[in-house]
């Protein structure tokens, strides 16, 4: 398939594919994922939304290779490998910044662990810190930062892995509403600039609509398939786009789908 981005024709490549994936945690009886199939294209922004405990974080653990499918395969850039950890950048649900390390030392952790696919000079790290609004805070410790800044440090650390696929697990859920909005706009700008493929877990329907090309709604347990919604908004987006009638209708539909799960489950 061919698509046009910025006036340039490019081939649409698959970044990530689940093929007939089954998964249950060792020693537990119930499946979390059952015969799941889906594909994410390079450069896409896809959100996963669903009730807590439905298996969203488990999907990320399967993608990183922290867990492996009981059967089926998880393919990245067209190949199935059990060493996926280096191929994706994973920003877990808690920020996991090391409190005893400075901003600079937290950000460059992937380089030290050799978990990065690229080598970056100190100068490039400083440029990125500036780009991420962290200039002047290189020597600060996480406890000295605001919530939004901590998330930017954590996100920059994920970018520094050099991976093309970024997995962000509810990155903004602990932020206040205004900071969250600023961070959403900021994330879209960075996504556009760094040309990454992003999978984003959220509880927030507005957040999913504002950010995503497609939204995967988790409705069953085990996860067998997603109810999928394509967001009919062009880019760049403005927050007021969420007030258009077509989006309001989709929002109501999404809320109904999520609510139904609660009633039936
Ligand atoms: N390491 C684990 N061992 C056993 N069960 C787990 C483990 N991690 C998560 N679970 C269970 O798997 C289910 C899905 O969890 P999770 O993927 O964290 O859901 P979500 O991110 O949607 O809230 C839950 O029932 C949870 O208790
Ligand atoms: Mg989770």
PDB file of C-alpha atoms and ligand atoms in Angstrom:
ATOM      1  CA  UNK A   1       0.000   0.000   0.000  1.00  0.00           C
ATOM      2  CA  UNK A   2       1.176   3.525  -0.776  1.00  0.00           C
ATOM      3  CA  UNK A   3       0.420   6.696   1.123  1.00  0.00           C
ATOM      4  CA  UNK A   4       1.324  10.326   0.893  1.00  0.00           C
ATOM      5  CA  UNK A   5       2.939  12.102   3.808  1.00  0.00           C
ATOM      6  CA  UNK A   6       4.096  15.672   3.487  1.00  0.00           C
ATOM      7  CA  UNK A   7       3.644  15.440  -0.288  1.00  0.00           C
ATOM      8  CA  UNK A   8       6.074  12.512  -0.546  1.00  0.00           C
ATOM      9  CA  UNK A   9       5.021   9.052  -1.661  1.00  0.00           C
ATOM     10  CA  UNK A  10       6.224   6.401   0.744  1.00  0.00           C
ATOM     11  CA  UNK A  11       5.638   2.671   1.056  1.00  0.00           C
ATOM     12  CA  UNK A  12       3.503   1.706   3.984  1.00  0.00           C
ATOM     13  CA  UNK A  13       5.527  -0.727   6.083  1.00  0.00           C
ATOM     14  CA  UNK A  14       4.396  -2.894   8.936  1.00  0.00           C
ATOM     15  CA  UNK A  15       6.129  -1.918  12.177  1.00  0.00           C
ATOM     16  CA  UNK A  16       4.518  -4.470  14.471  1.00  0.00           C
ATOM     17  CA  UNK A  17       2.349  -7.518  14.029  1.00  0.00           C
ATOM     18  CA  UNK A  18       0.632  -9.938  16.389  1.00  0.00           C
ATOM     19  CA  UNK A  19      -0.069 -13.265  14.640  1.00  0.00           C
ATOM     20  CA  UNK A  20      -2.388 -15.696  16.446  1.00  0.00           C
ATOM     21  CA  UNK A  21      -0.999 -14.726  19.839  1.00  0.00           C
ATOM     22  CA  UNK A  22      -2.076 -16.665  22.934  1.00  0.00           C
ATOM     23  CA  UNK A  23      -0.809 -15.746  26.371  1.00  0.00           C
ATOM     24  CA  UNK A  24      -1.343 -16.623  30.010  1.00  0.00           C
ATOM     25  CA  UNK A  25       0.938 -15.925  32.977  1.00  0.00           C
ATOM     26  CA  UNK A  26       2.760 -18.987  34.321  1.00  0.00           C
ATOM     27  CA  UNK A  27       0.894 -20.716  37.079  1.00  0.00           C
ATOM     28  CA  UNK A  28      -2.414 -18.967  36.376  1.00  0.00           C
ATOM     29  CA  UNK A  29      -5.464 -20.572  34.838  1.00  0.00           C
ATOM     30  CA  UNK A  30      -6.979 -17.797  32.783  1.00  0.00           C
ATOM     31  CA  UNK A  31      -5.746 -16.534  29.428  1.00  0.00           C
ATOM     32  CA  UNK A  32      -5.027 -12.834  29.050  1.00  0.00           C
ATOM     33  CA  UNK A  33      -4.709 -12.940  25.248  1.00  0.00           C
ATOM     34  CA  UNK A  34      -6.340 -15.468  22.926  1.00  0.00           C
ATOM     35  CA  UNK A  35      -5.632 -15.834  19.209  1.00  0.00           C
ATOM     36  CA  UNK A  36      -5.047 -12.097  18.832  1.00  0.00           C
ATOM     37  CA  UNK A  37      -4.160 -10.625  15.441  1.00  0.00           C
ATOM     38  CA  UNK A  38      -3.359  -7.005  14.638  1.00  0.00           C
ATOM     39  CA  UNK A  39      -0.942  -4.897  12.643  1.00  0.00           C
ATOM     40  CA  UNK A  40       0.553  -1.463  13.293  1.00  0.00           C
ATOM     41  CA  UNK A  41       2.049   0.490  10.408  1.00  0.00           C
ATOM     42  CA  UNK A  42       5.262   2.439  10.551  1.00  0.00           C
ATOM     43  CA  UNK A  43       4.693   5.966  11.817  1.00  0.00           C
ATOM     44  CA  UNK A  44       1.211   5.284  13.156  1.00  0.00           C
ATOM     45  CA  UNK A  45      -0.086   6.574  16.473  1.00  0.00           C
ATOM     46  CA  UNK A  46      -2.390   3.953  17.981  1.00  0.00           C
ATOM     47  CA  UNK A  47      -4.030   4.137  21.406  1.00  0.00           C
ATOM     48  CA  UNK A  48      -5.251   1.185  23.415  1.00  0.00           C
ATOM     49  CA  UNK A  49      -8.125   1.926  25.747  1.00  0.00           C
ATOM     50  CA  UNK A  50      -9.891  -0.435  28.122  1.00  0.00           C
ATOM     51  CA  UNK A  51     -10.779  -1.169  31.743  1.00  0.00           C
ATOM     52  CA  UNK A  52      -8.026  -1.825  34.292  1.00  0.00           C
ATOM     53  CA  UNK A  53      -6.973  -5.413  34.581  1.00  0.00           C
ATOM     54  CA  UNK A  54      -7.989  -6.142  30.972  1.00  0.00           C
ATOM     55  CA  UNK A  55      -4.426  -6.915  29.848  1.00  0.00           C
ATOM     56  CA  UNK A  56      -3.180  -3.681  28.245  1.00  0.00           C
ATOM     57  CA  UNK A  57       0.176  -3.613  30.068  1.00  0.00           C
ATOM     58  CA  UNK A  58       0.550  -7.327  29.357  1.00  0.00           C
ATOM     59  CA  UNK A  59       0.361  -6.519  25.624  1.00  0.00           C
ATOM     60  CA  UNK A  60       3.317  -4.156  26.069  1.00  0.00           C
ATOM     61  CA  UNK A  61       5.240  -6.810  28.026  1.00  0.00           C
ATOM     62  CA  UNK A  62       4.658  -9.183  25.103  1.00  0.00           C
ATOM     63  CA  UNK A  63       5.884  -6.592  22.613  1.00  0.00           C
ATOM     64  CA  UNK A  64       9.089  -5.899  24.566  1.00  0.00           C
ATOM     65  CA  UNK A  65       9.810  -9.597  25.037  1.00  0.00           C
ATOM     66  CA  UNK A  66       9.549  -9.371  28.844  1.00  0.00           C
ATOM     67  CA  UNK A  67       6.882 -12.042  28.282  1.00  0.00           C
ATOM     68  CA  UNK A  68       6.596 -14.464  25.384  1.00  0.00           C
ATOM     69  CA  UNK A  69       3.440 -15.780  23.704  1.00  0.00           C
ATOM     70  CA  UNK A  70       2.304 -19.282  24.690  1.00  0.00           C
ATOM     71  CA  UNK A  71       1.677 -19.689  20.964  1.00  0.00           C
ATOM     72  CA  UNK A  72       1.685 -17.468  17.901  1.00  0.00           C
ATOM     73  CA  UNK A  73       4.237 -14.727  17.283  1.00  0.00           C
ATOM     74  CA  UNK A  74       4.994 -11.072  17.846  1.00  0.00           C
ATOM     75  CA  UNK A  75       6.813  -9.669  14.814  1.00  0.00           C
ATOM     76  CA  UNK A  76       8.770  -6.439  14.725  1.00  0.00           C
ATOM     77  CA  UNK A  77       9.887  -4.988  11.391  1.00  0.00           C
ATOM     78  CA  UNK A  78       8.727  -8.213   9.776  1.00  0.00           C
ATOM     79  CA  UNK A  79      10.648 -10.705  11.890  1.00  0.00           C
ATOM     80  CA  UNK A  80       9.843 -12.732  14.984  1.00  0.00           C
ATOM     81  CA  UNK A  81      12.584 -12.586  17.572  1.00  0.00           C
ATOM     82  CA  UNK A  82      12.611 -13.329  21.262  1.00  0.00           C
ATOM     83  CA  UNK A  83      15.114 -10.480  21.746  1.00  0.00           C
ATOM     84  CA  UNK A  84      12.697  -7.673  21.206  1.00  0.00           C
ATOM     85  CA  UNK A  85      13.729  -5.554  24.182  1.00  0.00           C
ATOM     86  CA  UNK A  86      16.316  -3.627  22.155  1.00  0.00           C
ATOM     87  CA  UNK A  87      13.911  -3.006  19.270  1.00  0.00           C
ATOM     88  CA  UNK A  88      11.277  -1.069  21.160  1.00  0.00           C
ATOM     89  CA  UNK A  89      11.408   1.807  23.605  1.00  0.00           C
ATOM     90  CA  UNK A  90       9.240   1.069  26.622  1.00  0.00           C
ATOM     91  CA  UNK A  91       8.043   3.748  29.021  1.00  0.00           C
ATOM     92  CA  UNK A  92       6.367   1.847  31.855  1.00  0.00           C
ATOM     93  CA  UNK A  93       3.337   2.983  33.842  1.00  0.00           C
ATOM     94  CA  UNK A  94       5.337   4.410  36.779  1.00  0.00           C
ATOM     95  CA  UNK A  95       8.023   6.853  35.686  1.00  0.00           C
ATOM     96  CA  UNK A  96      10.838   4.690  37.137  1.00  0.00           C
ATOM     97  CA  UNK A  97      13.367   7.494  37.190  1.00  0.00           C
ATOM     98  CA  UNK A  98      16.207   6.605  39.515  1.00  0.00           C
ATOM     99  CA  UNK A  99      15.965   9.112  42.394  1.00  0.00           C
ATOM    100  CA  UNK A 100      19.705   9.090  43.116  1.00  0.00           C
ATOM    101  CA  UNK A 101      20.658   9.943  39.537  1.00  0.00           C
ATOM    102  CA  UNK A 102      20.581  13.380  37.946  1.00  0.00           C
ATOM    103  CA  UNK A 103      18.397  14.194  34.938  1.00  0.00           C
ATOM    104  CA  UNK A 104      21.413  13.753  32.651  1.00  0.00           C
ATOM    105  CA  UNK A 105      22.311  10.390  34.188  1.00  0.00           C
ATOM    106  CA  UNK A 106      18.734   9.161  34.037  1.00  0.00           C
ATOM    107  CA  UNK A 107      18.381  10.141  30.391  1.00  0.00           C
ATOM    108  CA  UNK A 108      21.619   8.449  29.344  1.00  0.00           C
ATOM    109  CA  UNK A 109      20.927   5.205  31.220  1.00  0.00           C
ATOM    110  CA  UNK A 110      20.133   3.251  27.998  1.00  0.00           C
ATOM    111  CA  UNK A 111      23.585   4.207  26.644  1.00  0.00           C
ATOM    112  CA  UNK A 112      25.270   2.842  29.786  1.00  0.00           C
ATOM    113  CA  UNK A 113      23.217  -0.333  29.738  1.00  0.00           C
ATOM    114  CA  UNK A 114      23.991  -0.675  26.032  1.00  0.00           C
ATOM    115  CA  UNK A 115      20.254  -0.976  25.552  1.00  0.00           C
ATOM    116  CA  UNK A 116      20.494   1.777  22.938  1.00  0.00           C
ATOM    117  CA  UNK A 117      20.655   1.018  19.215  1.00  0.00           C
ATOM    118  CA  UNK A 118      22.697   4.151  18.566  1.00  0.00           C
ATOM    119  CA  UNK A 119      25.552   5.958  20.187  1.00  0.00           C
ATOM    120  CA  UNK A 120      24.961   9.585  21.037  1.00  0.00           C
ATOM    121  CA  UNK A 121      27.574  12.173  21.933  1.00  0.00           C
ATOM    122  CA  UNK A 122      27.331  14.251  25.095  1.00  0.00           C
ATOM    123  CA  UNK A 123      26.691  17.286  22.894  1.00  0.00           C
ATOM    124  CA  UNK A 124      23.745  15.570  21.208  1.00  0.00           C
ATOM    125  CA  UNK A 125      22.324  14.667  24.613  1.00  0.00           C
ATOM    126  CA  UNK A 126      22.530  18.339  25.643  1.00  0.00           C
ATOM    127  CA  UNK A 127      20.760  19.347  22.413  1.00  0.00           C
ATOM    128  CA  UNK A 128      18.001  16.851  23.147  1.00  0.00           C
ATOM    129  CA  UNK A 129      17.687  18.076  26.742  1.00  0.00           C
ATOM    130  CA  UNK A 130      17.164  21.566  25.378  1.00  0.00           C
ATOM    131  CA  UNK A 131      14.672  20.318  22.800  1.00  0.00           C
ATOM    132  CA  UNK A 132      12.740  18.581  25.610  1.00  0.00           C
ATOM    133  CA  UNK A 133      12.598  21.716  27.771  1.00  0.00           C
ATOM    134  CA  UNK A 134      15.103  20.386  30.305  1.00  0.00           C
ATOM    135  CA  UNK A 135      17.975  22.796  29.736  1.00  0.00           C
ATOM    136  CA  UNK A 136      19.334  24.020  33.057  1.00  0.00           C
ATOM    137  CA  UNK A 137      18.049  20.913  34.845  1.00  0.00           C
ATOM    138  CA  UNK A 138      20.775  18.497  33.703  1.00  0.00           C
ATOM    139  CA  UNK A 139      22.151  18.220  37.246  1.00  0.00           C
ATOM    140  CA  UNK A 140      18.795  18.246  39.057  1.00  0.00           C
ATOM    141  CA  UNK A 141      17.392  15.161  40.715  1.00  0.00           C
ATOM    142  CA  UNK A 142      13.928  13.755  39.897  1.00  0.00           C
ATOM    143  CA  UNK A 143      12.502  14.952  43.243  1.00  0.00           C
ATOM    144  CA  UNK A 144      13.262  18.538  42.178  1.00  0.00           C
ATOM    145  CA  UNK A 145      11.152  18.303  38.994  1.00  0.00           C
ATOM    146  CA  UNK A 146       7.457  18.887  38.270  1.00  0.00           C
ATOM    147  CA  UNK A 147       5.288  15.968  37.094  1.00  0.00           C
ATOM    148  CA  UNK A 148       5.401  17.131  33.469  1.00  0.00           C
ATOM    149  CA  UNK A 149       9.187  17.455  33.545  1.00  0.00           C
ATOM    150  CA  UNK A 150       9.602  13.962  34.986  1.00  0.00           C
ATOM    151  CA  UNK A 151       7.509  12.599  32.136  1.00  0.00           C
ATOM    152  CA  UNK A 152       9.658  14.478  29.617  1.00  0.00           C
ATOM    153  CA  UNK A 153      12.812  12.988  31.160  1.00  0.00           C
ATOM    154  CA  UNK A 154      11.268   9.548  31.015  1.00  0.00           C
ATOM    155  CA  UNK A 155      10.158  10.069  27.415  1.00  0.00           C
ATOM    156  CA  UNK A 156      13.574  11.384  26.380  1.00  0.00           C
ATOM    157  CA  UNK A 157      15.177   8.300  27.912  1.00  0.00           C
ATOM    158  CA  UNK A 158      12.816   6.207  25.774  1.00  0.00           C
ATOM    159  CA  UNK A 159      13.746   8.197  22.637  1.00  0.00           C
ATOM    160  CA  UNK A 160      17.472   7.763  23.384  1.00  0.00           C
ATOM    161  CA  UNK A 161      17.145   4.005  22.979  1.00  0.00           C
ATOM    162  CA  UNK A 162      16.990   4.813  19.245  1.00  0.00           C
ATOM    163  CA  UNK A 163      14.029   2.491  18.779  1.00  0.00           C
ATOM    164  CA  UNK A 164      11.468   3.241  16.114  1.00  0.00           C
ATOM    165  CA  UNK A 165       8.577   1.828  18.121  1.00  0.00           C
ATOM    166  CA  UNK A 166       7.693   3.544  21.391  1.00  0.00           C
ATOM    167  CA  UNK A 167       5.357   1.995  23.936  1.00  0.00           C
ATOM    168  CA  UNK A 168       3.894   4.541  26.351  1.00  0.00           C
ATOM    169  CA  UNK A 169       1.843   3.115  29.224  1.00  0.00           C
ATOM    170  CA  UNK A 170      -0.545   5.758  30.642  1.00  0.00           C
ATOM    171  CA  UNK A 171       2.236   8.364  30.645  1.00  0.00           C
ATOM    172  CA  UNK A 172       0.035  11.335  31.552  1.00  0.00           C
ATOM    173  CA  UNK A 173      -2.506   9.803  33.913  1.00  0.00           C
ATOM    174  CA  UNK A 174      -0.929  11.273  37.057  1.00  0.00           C
ATOM    175  CA  UNK A 175      -0.742  14.825  35.670  1.00  0.00           C
ATOM    176  CA  UNK A 176      -3.231  17.623  36.336  1.00  0.00           C
ATOM    177  CA  UNK A 177      -5.585  18.503  33.456  1.00  0.00           C
ATOM    178  CA  UNK A 178      -3.690  21.566  32.188  1.00  0.00           C
ATOM    179  CA  UNK A 179      -0.258  19.923  32.283  1.00  0.00           C
ATOM    180  CA  UNK A 180      -1.732  16.883  30.617  1.00  0.00           C
ATOM    181  CA  UNK A 181      -3.056  18.941  27.739  1.00  0.00           C
ATOM    182  CA  UNK A 182       0.279  20.702  27.281  1.00  0.00           C
ATOM    183  CA  UNK A 183       2.048  17.335  27.311  1.00  0.00           C
ATOM    184  CA  UNK A 184      -0.365  15.887  24.728  1.00  0.00           C
ATOM    185  CA  UNK A 185       0.320  18.749  22.322  1.00  0.00           C
ATOM    186  CA  UNK A 186       4.023  18.424  23.048  1.00  0.00           C
ATOM    187  CA  UNK A 187       3.979  14.670  22.389  1.00  0.00           C
ATOM    188  CA  UNK A 188       2.297  15.137  18.990  1.00  0.00           C
ATOM    189  CA  UNK A 189       4.949  17.662  18.030  1.00  0.00           C
ATOM    190  CA  UNK A 190       7.747  15.240  19.007  1.00  0.00           C
ATOM    191  CA  UNK A 191       6.047  12.308  17.306  1.00  0.00           C
ATOM    192  CA  UNK A 192       5.896  14.309  14.094  1.00  0.00           C
ATOM    193  CA  UNK A 193       9.487  15.471  14.403  1.00  0.00           C
ATOM    194  CA  UNK A 194      11.091  12.133  15.364  1.00  0.00           C
ATOM    195  CA  UNK A 195       8.892  10.037  13.019  1.00  0.00           C
ATOM    196  CA  UNK A 196       8.251   7.243  15.491  1.00  0.00           C
ATOM    197  CA  UNK A 197       5.569   4.590  15.677  1.00  0.00           C
ATOM    198  CA  UNK A 198       3.702   5.051  18.960  1.00  0.00           C
ATOM    199  CA  UNK A 199       1.475   2.701  20.939  1.00  0.00           C
ATOM    200  CA  UNK A 200      -0.177   4.551  23.778  1.00  0.00           C
ATOM    201  CA  UNK A 201      -2.239   3.115  26.627  1.00  0.00           C
ATOM    202  CA  UNK A 202      -4.774   5.432  28.225  1.00  0.00           C
ATOM    203  CA  UNK A 203      -7.989   5.457  30.250  1.00  0.00           C
ATOM    204  CA  UNK A 204      -8.975   8.805  28.816  1.00  0.00           C
ATOM    205  CA  UNK A 205     -11.243   8.840  25.751  1.00  0.00           C
ATOM    206  CA  UNK A 206     -10.492  12.512  24.933  1.00  0.00           C
ATOM    207  CA  UNK A 207      -6.765  11.847  25.122  1.00  0.00           C
ATOM    208  CA  UNK A 208      -7.072   8.864  22.768  1.00  0.00           C
ATOM    209  CA  UNK A 209      -9.158  10.889  20.281  1.00  0.00           C
ATOM    210  CA  UNK A 210      -6.838  13.878  20.311  1.00  0.00           C
ATOM    211  CA  UNK A 211      -3.651  11.863  19.823  1.00  0.00           C
ATOM    212  CA  UNK A 212      -4.413   8.815  17.714  1.00  0.00           C
ATOM    213  CA  UNK A 213      -4.771   7.706  14.125  1.00  0.00           C
ATOM    214  CA  UNK A 214      -6.585   4.621  15.374  1.00  0.00           C
ATOM    215  CA  UNK A 215      -7.993   3.568  18.754  1.00  0.00           C
ATOM    216  CA  UNK A 216      -8.142  -0.059  19.856  1.00  0.00           C
ATOM    217  CA  UNK A 217     -10.867  -0.663  22.420  1.00  0.00           C
ATOM    218  CA  UNK A 218     -10.363  -3.689  24.675  1.00  0.00           C
ATOM    219  CA  UNK A 219     -13.766  -5.174  25.439  1.00  0.00           C
ATOM    220  CA  UNK A 220     -13.267  -8.891  26.083  1.00  0.00           C
ATOM    221  CA  UNK A 221     -11.270 -10.797  28.603  1.00  0.00           C
ATOM    222  CA  UNK A 222      -9.240 -12.592  27.341  1.00  0.00           C
ATOM    223  CA  UNK A 223      -8.372 -10.124  24.586  1.00  0.00           C
ATOM    224  CA  UNK A 224      -9.361 -11.811  21.319  1.00  0.00           C
ATOM    225  CA  UNK A 225      -9.812  -8.771  19.138  1.00  0.00           C
ATOM    226  CA  UNK A 226     -10.100  -5.021  19.457  1.00  0.00           C
ATOM    227  CA  UNK A 227     -13.028  -2.890  18.496  1.00  0.00           C
ATOM    228  CA  UNK A 228     -11.223  -0.447  16.252  1.00  0.00           C
ATOM    229  CA  UNK A 229     -11.983   3.221  15.621  1.00  0.00           C
ATOM    230  CA  UNK A 230     -10.229   5.411  13.053  1.00  0.00           C
ATOM    231  CA  UNK A 231     -10.131   9.054  14.159  1.00  0.00           C
ATOM    232  CA  UNK A 232     -11.359  11.235  11.271  1.00  0.00           C
ATOM    233  CA  UNK A 233      -9.204  14.288  12.052  1.00  0.00           C
ATOM    234  CA  UNK A 234      -6.389  15.661   9.926  1.00  0.00           C
ATOM    235  CA  UNK A 235      -3.106  16.877  11.391  1.00  0.00           C
ATOM    236  CA  UNK A 236      -1.869  19.083  12.877  1.00  0.00           C
ATOM    237  CA  UNK A 237      -4.714  18.967  15.390  1.00  0.00           C
ATOM    238  CA  UNK A 238      -6.097  21.545  17.764  1.00  0.00           C
ATOM    239  CA  UNK A 239      -7.758  20.663  21.024  1.00  0.00           C
ATOM    240  CA  UNK A 240     -10.939  22.389  19.825  1.00  0.00           C
ATOM    241  CA  UNK A 241     -11.187  19.725  17.072  1.00  0.00           C
ATOM    242  CA  UNK A 242     -12.593  17.496  19.816  1.00  0.00           C
ATOM    243  CA  UNK A 243     -15.670  19.725  19.886  1.00  0.00           C
ATOM    244  CA  UNK A 244     -16.711  18.845  16.339  1.00  0.00           C
ATOM    245  CA  UNK A 245     -19.927  16.863  16.082  1.00  0.00           C
ATOM    246  CA  UNK A 246     -18.449  13.827  14.351  1.00  0.00           C
ATOM    247  CA  UNK A 247     -15.874  13.464  17.133  1.00  0.00           C
ATOM    248  CA  UNK A 248     -18.504  13.939  19.847  1.00  0.00           C
ATOM    249  CA  UNK A 249     -20.493  11.082  18.291  1.00  0.00           C
ATOM    250  CA  UNK A 250     -17.435   8.823  18.228  1.00  0.00           C
ATOM    251  CA  UNK A 251     -16.693   9.763  21.821  1.00  0.00           C
ATOM    252  CA  UNK A 252     -20.182   8.723  22.916  1.00  0.00           C
ATOM    253  CA  UNK A 253     -19.797   5.474  21.016  1.00  0.00           C
ATOM    254  CA  UNK A 254     -16.446   4.776  22.731  1.00  0.00           C
ATOM    255  CA  UNK A 255     -17.858   5.524  26.178  1.00  0.00           C
ATOM    256  CA  UNK A 256     -20.811   3.199  25.498  1.00  0.00           C
ATOM    257  CA  UNK A 257     -18.439   0.426  24.438  1.00  0.00           C
ATOM    258  CA  UNK A 258     -16.342   0.816  27.573  1.00  0.00           C
ATOM    259  CA  UNK A 259     -19.396   1.053  29.806  1.00  0.00           C
ATOM    260  CA  UNK A 260     -20.997  -2.050  28.301  1.00  0.00           C
ATOM    261  CA  UNK A 261     -17.947  -4.008  29.366  1.00  0.00           C
ATOM    262  CA  UNK A 262     -18.515  -2.972  32.969  1.00  0.00           C
ATOM    263  CA  UNK A 263     -22.221  -3.873  32.903  1.00  0.00           C
ATOM    264  CA  UNK A 264     -21.686  -7.267  31.337  1.00  0.00           C
ATOM    265  CA  UNK A 265     -18.427  -8.108  33.029  1.00  0.00           C
TER     266      UNK A 265
HETATM  267  N1  LIG B   1       3.209 -11.029  36.567  1.00  0.00           N
HETATM  268  C1  LIG B   1       1.934 -11.416  36.611  1.00  0.00           C
HETATM  269  N2  LIG B   1       1.589 -12.677  37.036  1.00  0.00           N
HETATM  270  C2  LIG B   1       0.310 -13.081  37.063  1.00  0.00           C
HETATM  271  N3  LIG B   1      -0.740 -12.313  36.701  1.00  0.00           N
HETATM  272  C3  LIG B   1      -0.480 -11.054  36.280  1.00  0.00           C
HETATM  273  C4  LIG B   1       0.854 -10.529  36.208  1.00  0.00           C
HETATM  274  N4  LIG B   1       0.806  -9.246  35.756  1.00  0.00           N
HETATM  275  C5  LIG B   1      -0.505  -8.979  35.558  1.00  0.00           C
HETATM  276  N5  LIG B   1      -1.278 -10.066  35.859  1.00  0.00           N
HETATM  277  C6  LIG B   1      -2.746 -10.149  35.709  1.00  0.00           C
HETATM  278  O1  LIG B   1      -3.075 -10.035  34.350  1.00  0.00           O
HETATM  279  C7  LIG B   1      -4.266  -9.272  34.162  1.00  0.00           C
HETATM  280  C8  LIG B   1      -3.993  -8.114  33.237  1.00  0.00           C
HETATM  281  O2  LIG B   1      -3.106  -7.201  33.866  1.00  0.00           O
HETATM  282  P1  LIG B   1      -2.532  -5.912  33.120  1.00  0.00           P
HETATM  283  O3  LIG B   1      -1.968  -6.333  31.812  1.00  0.00           O
HETATM  284  O4  LIG B   1      -1.628  -5.216  34.068  1.00  0.00           O
HETATM  285  O5  LIG B   1      -3.882  -5.062  32.866  1.00  0.00           O
HETATM  286  P2  LIG B   1      -4.099  -3.502  32.547  1.00  0.00           P
HETATM  287  O6  LIG B   1      -2.778  -2.923  32.160  1.00  0.00           O
HETATM  288  O7  LIG B   1      -5.123  -3.493  31.450  1.00  0.00           O
HETATM  289  O8  LIG B   1      -4.641  -2.887  33.783  1.00  0.00           O
HETATM  290  C9  LIG B   1      -4.719  -8.846  35.559  1.00  0.00           C
HETATM  291  O9  LIG B   1      -5.708  -9.736  35.964  1.00  0.00           O
HETATM  292  C10 LIG B   1      -3.458  -8.983  36.382  1.00  0.00           C
HETATM  293  O10 LIG B   1      -3.782  -9.291  37.712  1.00  0.00           O
HETATM  294 MG1  LIG B   2      -1.701  -1.320  32.980  1.00  0.00          MG
END
